Amino acid sequence: MFQKALSGLAATIAALMIWAAGAQAAEFSGKLFQSLDGRPIHGLVFVSGQKTRVELLSKQGITATISRADLKLTWVLYLNHKVYRVLKGVVIGPLSGAASVRDPLLVQRLDMGKEKVNGYLCDKVYYKYRDEKRGKIMEWFSPELDYPVRIIYKGPDSAVATEFSEIKVGPQKPEYFEVPKDFRKLPR
């Protein structure tokens, strides 16, 4: 059961894996809305440079996924149960996998102009992978935030739309990006 929840959570958060280079300096929190293959998902997001925390309601209660690109790992915390899993070498947040979107050998990039999203003037960019099996991405990137505000991914097997709203810019509490000391590590 945990494995299925973890797989679903990974798929949900994979939509955030779009922008590594720009996200290095981002510091904000906000509400997260996603549509994963038409199913709505609501949560919270906290971003501090290479550290992200996404909180979602799952069958196990509130799940917090802390991605630490600086440590090359992700922690999945089941807050109601005070337990967590470690995914070493896996970063399933906004800072992972995104370099491929910037690689001109892998994608074709088309600038689509500017558009305001949730109060931020964004550069609207369309990315099409040269390998069509990998899908397409439409992104609304805020230079002011140094982060995308909206992302739409369409692939051969899934479609994910992600949007941040009620964004509050500023430093985040360091403890948001650590496993609480009273949590117990789950076996693999």
PDB file of C-alpha atoms in Angstrom:
ATOM      1  CA  MET A   1       0.000   0.000   0.000  1.00  0.00           C
ATOM      2  CA  PHE A   2       2.835   2.417   0.851  1.00  0.00           C
ATOM      3  CA  GLN A   3       4.523   1.494  -2.445  1.00  0.00           C
ATOM      4  CA  LYS A   4       1.421   2.394  -4.468  1.00  0.00           C
ATOM      5  CA  ALA A   5       1.045   5.679  -2.593  1.00  0.00           C
ATOM      6  CA  LEU A   6       4.729   6.420  -3.122  1.00  0.00           C
ATOM      7  CA  SER A   7       4.413   5.716  -6.857  1.00  0.00           C
ATOM      8  CA  GLY A   8       1.407   8.025  -7.119  1.00  0.00           C
ATOM      9  CA  LEU A   9       3.181  10.718  -5.163  1.00  0.00           C
ATOM     10  CA  ALA A  10       6.258  10.411  -7.369  1.00  0.00           C
ATOM     11  CA  ALA A  11       4.113  10.778 -10.495  1.00  0.00           C
ATOM     12  CA  THR A  12       2.406  13.825  -9.040  1.00  0.00           C
ATOM     13  CA  ILE A  13       5.622  15.518  -8.044  1.00  0.00           C
ATOM     14  CA  ALA A  14       7.291  14.587 -11.324  1.00  0.00           C
ATOM     15  CA  ALA A  15       5.276  17.393 -12.891  1.00  0.00           C
ATOM     16  CA  LEU A  16       7.426  19.800 -10.895  1.00  0.00           C
ATOM     17  CA  MET A  17      10.673  18.449 -12.390  1.00  0.00           C
ATOM     18  CA  ILE A  18      10.930  21.175 -14.969  1.00  0.00           C
ATOM     19  CA  TRP A  19      13.360  23.912 -14.047  1.00  0.00           C
ATOM     20  CA  ALA A  20      16.758  23.350 -12.439  1.00  0.00           C
ATOM     21  CA  ALA A  21      18.891  26.251 -13.597  1.00  0.00           C
ATOM     22  CA  GLY A  22      16.553  29.091 -12.661  1.00  0.00           C
ATOM     23  CA  ALA A  23      15.283  27.583  -9.447  1.00  0.00           C
ATOM     24  CA  GLN A  24      18.639  27.799  -7.680  1.00  0.00           C
ATOM     25  CA  ALA A  25      17.786  31.161  -6.053  1.00  0.00           C
ATOM     26  CA  ALA A  26      14.018  30.840  -5.594  1.00  0.00           C
ATOM     27  CA  GLU A  27      12.655  31.394  -2.068  1.00  0.00           C
ATOM     28  CA  PHE A  28       8.884  31.196  -1.689  1.00  0.00           C
ATOM     29  CA  SER A  29       5.859  29.288  -0.438  1.00  0.00           C
ATOM     30  CA  GLY A  30       2.411  28.947  -1.919  1.00  0.00           C
ATOM     31  CA  LYS A  31      -0.563  26.817  -2.746  1.00  0.00           C
ATOM     32  CA  LEU A  32      -0.130  24.038  -5.266  1.00  0.00           C
ATOM     33  CA  PHE A  33      -2.809  22.813  -7.635  1.00  0.00           C
ATOM     34  CA  GLN A  34      -2.232  19.868  -9.926  1.00  0.00           C
ATOM     35  CA  SER A  35      -4.332  17.927 -12.301  1.00  0.00           C
ATOM     36  CA  LEU A  36      -2.880  14.460 -12.797  1.00  0.00           C
ATOM     37  CA  ASP A  37      -4.652  12.811 -15.728  1.00  0.00           C
ATOM     38  CA  GLY A  38      -7.748  14.850 -14.854  1.00  0.00           C
ATOM     39  CA  ARG A  39      -7.687  14.143 -11.089  1.00  0.00           C
ATOM     40  CA  PRO A  40      -7.328  17.343  -9.044  1.00  0.00           C
ATOM     41  CA  ILE A  41      -4.701  17.476  -6.314  1.00  0.00           C
ATOM     42  CA  HIS A  42      -4.266  20.354  -3.870  1.00  0.00           C
ATOM     43  CA  GLY A  43      -1.313  21.019  -1.619  1.00  0.00           C
ATOM     44  CA  LEU A  44       1.338  23.396  -0.405  1.00  0.00           C
ATOM     45  CA  VAL A  45       4.832  24.039  -1.723  1.00  0.00           C
ATOM     46  CA  PHE A  46       7.901  25.509  -0.024  1.00  0.00           C
ATOM     47  CA  VAL A  47      11.018  26.337  -2.040  1.00  0.00           C
ATOM     48  CA  SER A  48      14.433  27.405  -0.793  1.00  0.00           C
ATOM     49  CA  GLY A  49      17.092  27.224  -3.489  1.00  0.00           C
ATOM     50  CA  GLN A  50      17.811  23.551  -4.132  1.00  0.00           C
ATOM     51  CA  LYS A  51      15.422  22.416  -1.396  1.00  0.00           C
ATOM     52  CA  THR A  52      11.698  21.843  -1.890  1.00  0.00           C
ATOM     53  CA  ARG A  53       8.859  20.559   0.235  1.00  0.00           C
ATOM     54  CA  VAL A  54       5.500  19.541  -1.196  1.00  0.00           C
ATOM     55  CA  GLU A  55       2.642  18.643   1.144  1.00  0.00           C
ATOM     56  CA  LEU A  56      -0.309  16.651  -0.211  1.00  0.00           C
ATOM     57  CA  LEU A  57      -3.228  14.803   1.300  1.00  0.00           C
ATOM     58  CA  SER A  58      -2.924  11.073   0.560  1.00  0.00           C
ATOM     59  CA  LYS A  59      -4.637   7.897   1.755  1.00  0.00           C
ATOM     60  CA  GLN A  60      -2.040   7.785   4.537  1.00  0.00           C
ATOM     61  CA  GLY A  61      -2.918  11.333   5.651  1.00  0.00           C
ATOM     62  CA  ILE A  62      -0.732  14.331   4.947  1.00  0.00           C
ATOM     63  CA  THR A  63       2.397  13.374   3.024  1.00  0.00           C
ATOM     64  CA  ALA A  64       5.349  15.740   2.815  1.00  0.00           C
ATOM     65  CA  THR A  65       7.953  15.119   0.144  1.00  0.00           C
ATOM     66  CA  ILE A  66      11.221  16.895   0.840  1.00  0.00           C
ATOM     67  CA  SER A  67      13.586  16.975  -2.122  1.00  0.00           C
ATOM     68  CA  ARG A  68      17.182  17.908  -1.436  1.00  0.00           C
ATOM     69  CA  ALA A  69      19.146  18.323  -4.650  1.00  0.00           C
ATOM     70  CA  ASP A  70      22.108  19.411  -2.521  1.00  0.00           C
ATOM     71  CA  LEU A  71      22.126  15.950  -0.851  1.00  0.00           C
ATOM     72  CA  LYS A  72      20.874  14.028  -3.914  1.00  0.00           C
ATOM     73  CA  LEU A  73      17.956  12.475  -2.031  1.00  0.00           C
ATOM     74  CA  THR A  74      14.280  12.745  -1.257  1.00  0.00           C
ATOM     75  CA  TRP A  75      12.481  12.026   1.984  1.00  0.00           C
ATOM     76  CA  VAL A  76       8.811  11.044   1.926  1.00  0.00           C
ATOM     77  CA  LEU A  77       7.250  11.795   5.313  1.00  0.00           C
ATOM     78  CA  TYR A  78       3.912  10.347   6.410  1.00  0.00           C
ATOM     79  CA  LEU A  79       3.100  13.054   8.952  1.00  0.00           C
ATOM     80  CA  ASN A  80       0.122  11.339  10.640  1.00  0.00           C
ATOM     81  CA  HIS A  81       2.239   8.243  11.361  1.00  0.00           C
ATOM     82  CA  LYS A  82       5.554  10.020  12.113  1.00  0.00           C
ATOM     83  CA  VAL A  83       7.442   7.755   9.722  1.00  0.00           C
ATOM     84  CA  TYR A  84       9.486   8.417   6.585  1.00  0.00           C
ATOM     85  CA  ARG A  85      11.203   6.779   3.628  1.00  0.00           C
ATOM     86  CA  VAL A  86      14.510   7.754   2.065  1.00  0.00           C
ATOM     87  CA  LEU A  87      14.991   7.734  -1.690  1.00  0.00           C
ATOM     88  CA  LYS A  88      18.770   8.038  -2.130  1.00  0.00           C
ATOM     89  CA  GLY A  89      20.012   9.319  -5.451  1.00  0.00           C
ATOM     90  CA  VAL A  90      16.467  10.357  -6.335  1.00  0.00           C
ATOM     91  CA  VAL A  91      15.322  13.959  -6.331  1.00  0.00           C
ATOM     92  CA  ILE A  92      11.637  14.113  -7.267  1.00  0.00           C
ATOM     93  CA  GLY A  93      11.051  17.797  -7.047  1.00  0.00           C
ATOM     94  CA  PRO A  94      11.368  20.970  -9.080  1.00  0.00           C
ATOM     95  CA  LEU A  95      15.152  20.764  -9.151  1.00  0.00           C
ATOM     96  CA  SER A  96      15.534  17.319 -10.657  1.00  0.00           C
ATOM     97  CA  GLY A  97      15.495  16.148 -14.205  1.00  0.00           C
ATOM     98  CA  ALA A  98      15.020  19.675 -15.413  1.00  0.00           C
ATOM     99  CA  ALA A  99      18.350  20.130 -17.098  1.00  0.00           C
ATOM    100  CA  SER A 100      17.023  18.114 -20.037  1.00  0.00           C
ATOM    101  CA  VAL A 101      14.441  20.832 -20.718  1.00  0.00           C
ATOM    102  CA  ARG A 102      17.283  23.291 -21.285  1.00  0.00           C
ATOM    103  CA  ASP A 103      19.385  20.958 -23.448  1.00  0.00           C
ATOM    104  CA  PRO A 104      18.965  21.966 -27.130  1.00  0.00           C
ATOM    105  CA  LEU A 105      20.083  18.481 -28.151  1.00  0.00           C
ATOM    106  CA  LEU A 106      17.016  17.039 -26.377  1.00  0.00           C
ATOM    107  CA  VAL A 107      14.333  19.688 -26.897  1.00  0.00           C
ATOM    108  CA  GLN A 108      13.126  22.289 -29.326  1.00  0.00           C
ATOM    109  CA  ARG A 109      12.270  25.545 -27.538  1.00  0.00           C
ATOM    110  CA  LEU A 110       9.759  28.061 -28.836  1.00  0.00           C
ATOM    111  CA  ASP A 111       9.180  31.365 -27.039  1.00  0.00           C
ATOM    112  CA  MET A 112       5.452  32.157 -27.032  1.00  0.00           C
ATOM    113  CA  GLY A 113       5.576  35.698 -25.612  1.00  0.00           C
ATOM    114  CA  LYS A 114       4.548  36.920 -22.182  1.00  0.00           C
ATOM    115  CA  GLU A 115       1.470  36.232 -20.076  1.00  0.00           C
ATOM    116  CA  LYS A 116       0.439  37.193 -16.556  1.00  0.00           C
ATOM    117  CA  VAL A 117      -0.270  34.233 -14.235  1.00  0.00           C
ATOM    118  CA  ASN A 118      -1.350  34.713 -10.613  1.00  0.00           C
ATOM    119  CA  GLY A 119       0.071  38.241 -10.510  1.00  0.00           C
ATOM    120  CA  TYR A 120       3.421  37.410 -12.136  1.00  0.00           C
ATOM    121  CA  LEU A 121       4.435  38.436 -15.647  1.00  0.00           C
ATOM    122  CA  CYS A 122       5.764  35.205 -17.128  1.00  0.00           C
ATOM    123  CA  ASP A 123       7.713  34.128 -20.173  1.00  0.00           C
ATOM    124  CA  LYS A 124       5.551  31.524 -21.905  1.00  0.00           C
ATOM    125  CA  VAL A 125       7.768  28.804 -23.388  1.00  0.00           C
ATOM    126  CA  TYR A 126       6.889  25.666 -25.325  1.00  0.00           C
ATOM    127  CA  TYR A 127       9.315  22.728 -25.138  1.00  0.00           C
ATOM    128  CA  LYS A 128       9.000  19.753 -27.453  1.00  0.00           C
ATOM    129  CA  TYR A 129      11.300  16.813 -26.875  1.00  0.00           C
ATOM    130  CA  ARG A 130      13.080  15.679 -30.023  1.00  0.00           C
ATOM    131  CA  ASP A 131      12.188  12.154 -28.921  1.00  0.00           C
ATOM    132  CA  GLU A 132       8.408  12.551 -29.178  1.00  0.00           C
ATOM    133  CA  LYS A 133       7.871   9.670 -26.739  1.00  0.00           C
ATOM    134  CA  ARG A 134       9.016  12.018 -23.956  1.00  0.00           C
ATOM    135  CA  GLY A 135       6.200  14.493 -24.540  1.00  0.00           C
ATOM    136  CA  LYS A 136       5.812  18.267 -24.540  1.00  0.00           C
ATOM    137  CA  ILE A 137       5.874  20.989 -21.932  1.00  0.00           C
ATOM    138  CA  MET A 138       4.314  24.427 -21.807  1.00  0.00           C
ATOM    139  CA  GLU A 139       5.791  26.593 -19.098  1.00  0.00           C
ATOM    140  CA  TRP A 140       5.025  30.024 -17.685  1.00  0.00           C
ATOM    141  CA  PHE A 141       8.316  31.135 -16.092  1.00  0.00           C
ATOM    142  CA  SER A 142       8.432  34.191 -13.819  1.00  0.00           C
ATOM    143  CA  PRO A 143      11.769  36.044 -14.021  1.00  0.00           C
ATOM    144  CA  GLU A 144      10.749  37.941 -10.866  1.00  0.00           C
ATOM    145  CA  LEU A 145      10.290  34.688  -8.918  1.00  0.00           C
ATOM    146  CA  ASP A 146      13.053  32.904 -10.833  1.00  0.00           C
ATOM    147  CA  TYR A 147      10.680  29.946 -11.062  1.00  0.00           C
ATOM    148  CA  PRO A 148       7.798  28.648 -13.180  1.00  0.00           C
ATOM    149  CA  VAL A 149       4.311  29.573 -11.954  1.00  0.00           C
ATOM    150  CA  ARG A 150       2.452  27.179 -14.256  1.00  0.00           C
ATOM    151  CA  ILE A 151       3.594  24.026 -16.074  1.00  0.00           C
ATOM    152  CA  ILE A 152       1.638  21.738 -18.368  1.00  0.00           C
ATOM    153  CA  TYR A 153       3.196  18.427 -19.369  1.00  0.00           C
ATOM    154  CA  LYS A 154       1.646  16.074 -21.925  1.00  0.00           C
ATOM    155  CA  GLY A 155       3.301  12.742 -22.485  1.00  0.00           C
ATOM    156  CA  PRO A 156       2.346   9.489 -24.165  1.00  0.00           C
ATOM    157  CA  ASP A 157       1.000   8.000 -20.913  1.00  0.00           C
ATOM    158  CA  SER A 158       0.025  10.963 -18.765  1.00  0.00           C
ATOM    159  CA  ALA A 159      -0.848  14.625 -18.574  1.00  0.00           C
ATOM    160  CA  VAL A 160      -0.011  16.826 -15.606  1.00  0.00           C
ATOM    161  CA  ALA A 161      -0.858  20.475 -15.040  1.00  0.00           C
ATOM    162  CA  THR A 162       0.808  22.281 -12.126  1.00  0.00           C
ATOM    163  CA  GLU A 163       0.155  25.797 -10.898  1.00  0.00           C
ATOM    164  CA  PHE A 164       1.314  27.828  -7.921  1.00  0.00           C
ATOM    165  CA  SER A 165      -0.935  30.488  -6.388  1.00  0.00           C
ATOM    166  CA  GLU A 166      -1.008  32.690  -3.289  1.00  0.00           C
ATOM    167  CA  ILE A 167       2.772  32.894  -3.574  1.00  0.00           C
ATOM    168  CA  LYS A 168       4.634  34.458  -0.660  1.00  0.00           C
ATOM    169  CA  VAL A 169       8.213  35.384  -1.527  1.00  0.00           C
ATOM    170  CA  GLY A 170      10.808  35.180   1.220  1.00  0.00           C
ATOM    171  CA  PRO A 171      13.084  32.895   3.197  1.00  0.00           C
ATOM    172  CA  GLN A 172      11.621  29.592   4.357  1.00  0.00           C
ATOM    173  CA  LYS A 173      12.099  27.921   7.739  1.00  0.00           C
ATOM    174  CA  PRO A 174      15.094  25.535   7.560  1.00  0.00           C
ATOM    175  CA  GLU A 175      13.170  22.840   9.488  1.00  0.00           C
ATOM    176  CA  TYR A 176      10.744  22.515   6.546  1.00  0.00           C
ATOM    177  CA  PHE A 177      13.558  20.763   4.678  1.00  0.00           C
ATOM    178  CA  GLU A 178      14.671  18.285   7.367  1.00  0.00           C
ATOM    179  CA  VAL A 179      13.205  15.067   8.815  1.00  0.00           C
ATOM    180  CA  PRO A 180      11.862  15.750  12.334  1.00  0.00           C
ATOM    181  CA  LYS A 181      13.915  13.977  15.025  1.00  0.00           C
ATOM    182  CA  ASP A 182      10.884  12.089  16.387  1.00  0.00           C
ATOM    183  CA  PHE A 183      10.152  10.369  13.028  1.00  0.00           C
ATOM    184  CA  ARG A 184      11.000   6.691  12.499  1.00  0.00           C
ATOM    185  CA  LYS A 185      12.663   5.529   9.283  1.00  0.00           C
ATOM    186  CA  LEU A 186      10.719   2.855   7.378  1.00  0.00           C
ATOM    187  CA  PRO A 187      12.596  -0.152   5.972  1.00  0.00           C
ATOM    188  CA  ARG A 188      13.000  -0.326   2.224  1.00  0.00           C
TER     189      ARG A 188
END
